[in-house]
PDB file of C-alpha atoms in Angstrom:
ATOM      1  CA  ASN X   1       0.382  10.852 -13.179  1.00  0.00           C
ATOM      2  CA  ASN X   2       0.939  13.494 -10.601  1.00  0.00           C
ATOM      3  CA  ALA X   3      -1.615  11.913  -8.482  1.00  0.00           C
ATOM      4  CA  LEU X   4       0.044   8.489  -8.717  1.00  0.00           C
ATOM      5  CA  ILE X   5       3.326   9.891  -7.799  1.00  0.00           C
ATOM      6  CA  PHE X   6       1.633  11.767  -4.718  1.00  0.00           C
ATOM      7  CA  PHE X   7      -0.081   8.902  -3.325  1.00  0.00           C
ATOM      8  CA  LYS X   8       2.964   6.485  -3.822  1.00  0.00           C
ATOM      9  CA  LEU X   9       4.972   8.984  -1.762  1.00  0.00           C
ATOM     10  CA  ALA X  10       2.164   9.166   0.878  1.00  0.00           C
ATOM     11  CA  VAL X  11       1.808   5.365   1.047  1.00  0.00           C
ATOM     12  CA  GLY X  12       5.693   5.085   1.423  1.00  0.00           C
ATOM     13  CA  LYS X  13       5.538   7.420   4.356  1.00  0.00           C
ATOM     14  CA  ASN X  14       2.666   5.838   5.964  1.00  0.00           C
ATOM     15  CA  PRO X  15       2.005   2.279   4.679  1.00  0.00           C
ATOM     16  CA  GLY X  16      -0.479   1.697   7.405  1.00  0.00           C
ATOM     17  CA  ASP X  17      -3.008   4.301   6.338  1.00  0.00           C
ATOM     18  CA  LYS X  18      -6.005   2.778   4.895  1.00  0.00           C
ATOM     19  CA  VAL X  19      -7.122   5.961   3.138  1.00  0.00           C
ATOM     20  CA  MET X  20      -3.982   6.397   1.446  1.00  0.00           C
ATOM     21  CA  GLN X  21      -3.615   2.868   0.222  1.00  0.00           C
ATOM     22  CA  TYR X  22      -7.359   3.079  -1.042  1.00  0.00           C
ATOM     23  CA  ASN X  23      -6.566   6.489  -2.790  1.00  0.00           C
ATOM     24  CA  LEU X  24      -3.606   4.995  -4.543  1.00  0.00           C
ATOM     25  CA  GLY X  25      -5.783   1.826  -5.571  1.00  0.00           C
ATOM     26  CA  ASN X  26      -8.471   4.495  -6.922  1.00  0.00           C
ATOM     27  CA  THR X  27      -5.467   6.319  -8.978  1.00  0.00           C
ATOM     28  CA  HIS X  28      -4.320   2.952 -10.344  1.00  0.00           C
ATOM     29  CA  PHE X  29      -7.964   2.154 -11.220  1.00  0.00           C
ATOM     30  CA  ALA X  30      -8.430   5.452 -12.855  1.00  0.00           C
ATOM     31  CA  LEU X  31      -5.586   4.747 -15.057  1.00  0.00           C
ATOM     32  CA  SER X  32      -6.815   1.363 -15.955  1.00  0.00           C
ATOM     33  CA  GLN X  33      -3.967  -0.429 -13.869  1.00  0.00           C
ATOM     34  CA  PHE X  34      -6.433  -2.738 -12.268  1.00  0.00           C
ATOM     35  CA  ASN X  35      -3.972  -5.447 -11.162  1.00  0.00           C
ATOM     36  CA  ASP X  36      -2.108  -2.539  -9.317  1.00  0.00           C
ATOM     37  CA  SER X  37      -5.429  -1.349  -7.871  1.00  0.00           C
ATOM     38  CA  VAL X  38      -6.443  -4.776  -6.480  1.00  0.00           C
ATOM     39  CA  ILE X  39      -2.981  -4.952  -4.567  1.00  0.00           C
ATOM     40  CA  CYS X  40      -3.825  -1.427  -3.003  1.00  0.00           C
ATOM     41  CA  TYR X  41      -7.376  -2.371  -2.020  1.00  0.00           C
ATOM     42  CA  LYS X  42      -6.292  -5.580  -0.535  1.00  0.00           C
ATOM     43  CA  LYS X  43      -3.556  -3.636   1.443  1.00  0.00           C
ATOM     44  CA  ALA X  44      -6.357  -1.237   2.784  1.00  0.00           C
ATOM     45  CA  ILE X  45      -8.555  -4.101   3.647  1.00  0.00           C
ATOM     46  CA  LEU X  46      -5.791  -5.925   5.666  1.00  0.00           C
ATOM     47  CA  ILE X  47      -5.478  -2.667   7.608  1.00  0.00           C
ATOM     48  CA  ASP X  48      -9.270  -2.479   8.163  1.00  0.00           C
ATOM     49  CA  PRO X  49     -11.103  -5.545   7.098  1.00  0.00           C
ATOM     50  CA  ALA X  50     -14.502  -3.661   7.423  1.00  0.00           C
ATOM     51  CA  TYR X  51     -13.541  -0.930   5.084  1.00  0.00           C
ATOM     52  CA  VAL X  52     -16.474  -1.176   2.921  1.00  0.00           C
ATOM     53  CA  ASP X  53     -15.317   1.447   0.244  1.00  0.00           C
ATOM     54  CA  ALA X  54     -12.130  -0.631  -0.387  1.00  0.00           C
ATOM     55  CA  LEU X  55     -14.079  -3.838  -0.566  1.00  0.00           C
ATOM     56  CA  ASN X  56     -16.526  -2.329  -3.138  1.00  0.00           C
ATOM     57  CA  GLN X  57     -13.739  -1.176  -5.140  1.00  0.00           C
ATOM     58  CA  LEU X  58     -11.879  -4.307  -5.001  1.00  0.00           C
ATOM     59  CA  ASN X  59     -15.058  -5.960  -6.663  1.00  0.00           C
ATOM     60  CA  SER X  60     -14.943  -3.286  -9.168  1.00  0.00           C
ATOM     61  CA  ALA X  61     -11.343  -3.722 -10.164  1.00  0.00           C
ATOM     62  CA  LEU X  62     -11.857  -7.704 -10.101  1.00  0.00           C
ATOM     63  CA  GLY X  63     -14.741  -7.276 -12.574  1.00  0.00           C
ATOM     64  CA  TYR X  64     -12.396  -5.364 -14.995  1.00  0.00           C
ATOM     65  CA  LEU X  65     -10.052  -8.442 -14.566  1.00  0.00           C
ATOM     66  CA  ASN X  66     -12.922 -10.941 -15.114  1.00  0.00           C
ATOM     67  CA  ASN X  67     -11.963 -12.529 -11.735  1.00  0.00           C
ATOM     68  CA  VAL X  68     -15.511 -13.936 -11.140  1.00  0.00           C
ATOM     69  CA  SER X  69     -14.551 -16.379  -8.485  1.00  0.00           C
ATOM     70  CA  THR X  70     -12.924 -13.817  -6.265  1.00  0.00           C
ATOM     71  CA  ILE X  71     -15.624 -11.331  -6.883  1.00  0.00           C
ATOM     72  CA  LYS X  72     -18.138 -13.688  -5.321  1.00  0.00           C
ATOM     73  CA  SER X  73     -15.954 -14.306  -2.321  1.00  0.00           C
ATOM     74  CA  VAL X  74     -15.643 -10.544  -1.817  1.00  0.00           C
ATOM     75  CA  TYR X  75     -19.370 -10.090  -2.348  1.00  0.00           C
ATOM     76  CA  ASN X  76     -20.082 -12.849   0.281  1.00  0.00           C
ATOM     77  CA  GLU X  77     -17.660 -11.004   2.776  1.00  0.00           C
ATOM     78  CA  ILE X  78     -19.240  -7.736   2.365  1.00  0.00           C
ATOM     79  CA  THR X  79     -22.877  -9.090   2.702  1.00  0.00           C
ATOM     80  CA  SER X  80     -21.899 -11.081   5.691  1.00  0.00           C
ATOM     81  CA  LYS X  81     -20.602  -7.966   7.446  1.00  0.00           C
ATOM     82  CA  TYR X  82     -23.311  -5.535   6.203  1.00  0.00           C
ATOM     83  CA  PRO X  83     -26.702  -7.646   5.492  1.00  0.00           C
TER      84      PRO X  83
END
């Protein structure tokens, strides 16, 4: 929970930092808060659409949520950018 508090504060101070958004997403992911992790990963991707780590983690979180159609869409986006 300390990591969650830390990254929420960090994102609050600098919401345009893709790494902080990504790390907040990872913290939510580690706590099995997959919906919240998806939101954070999407924010990181909006900041940097080529942020492959965030795209991969987004797919992982979507997998836990059984969101197959979105997984396919994200996978296609990743493979189109990085064949």
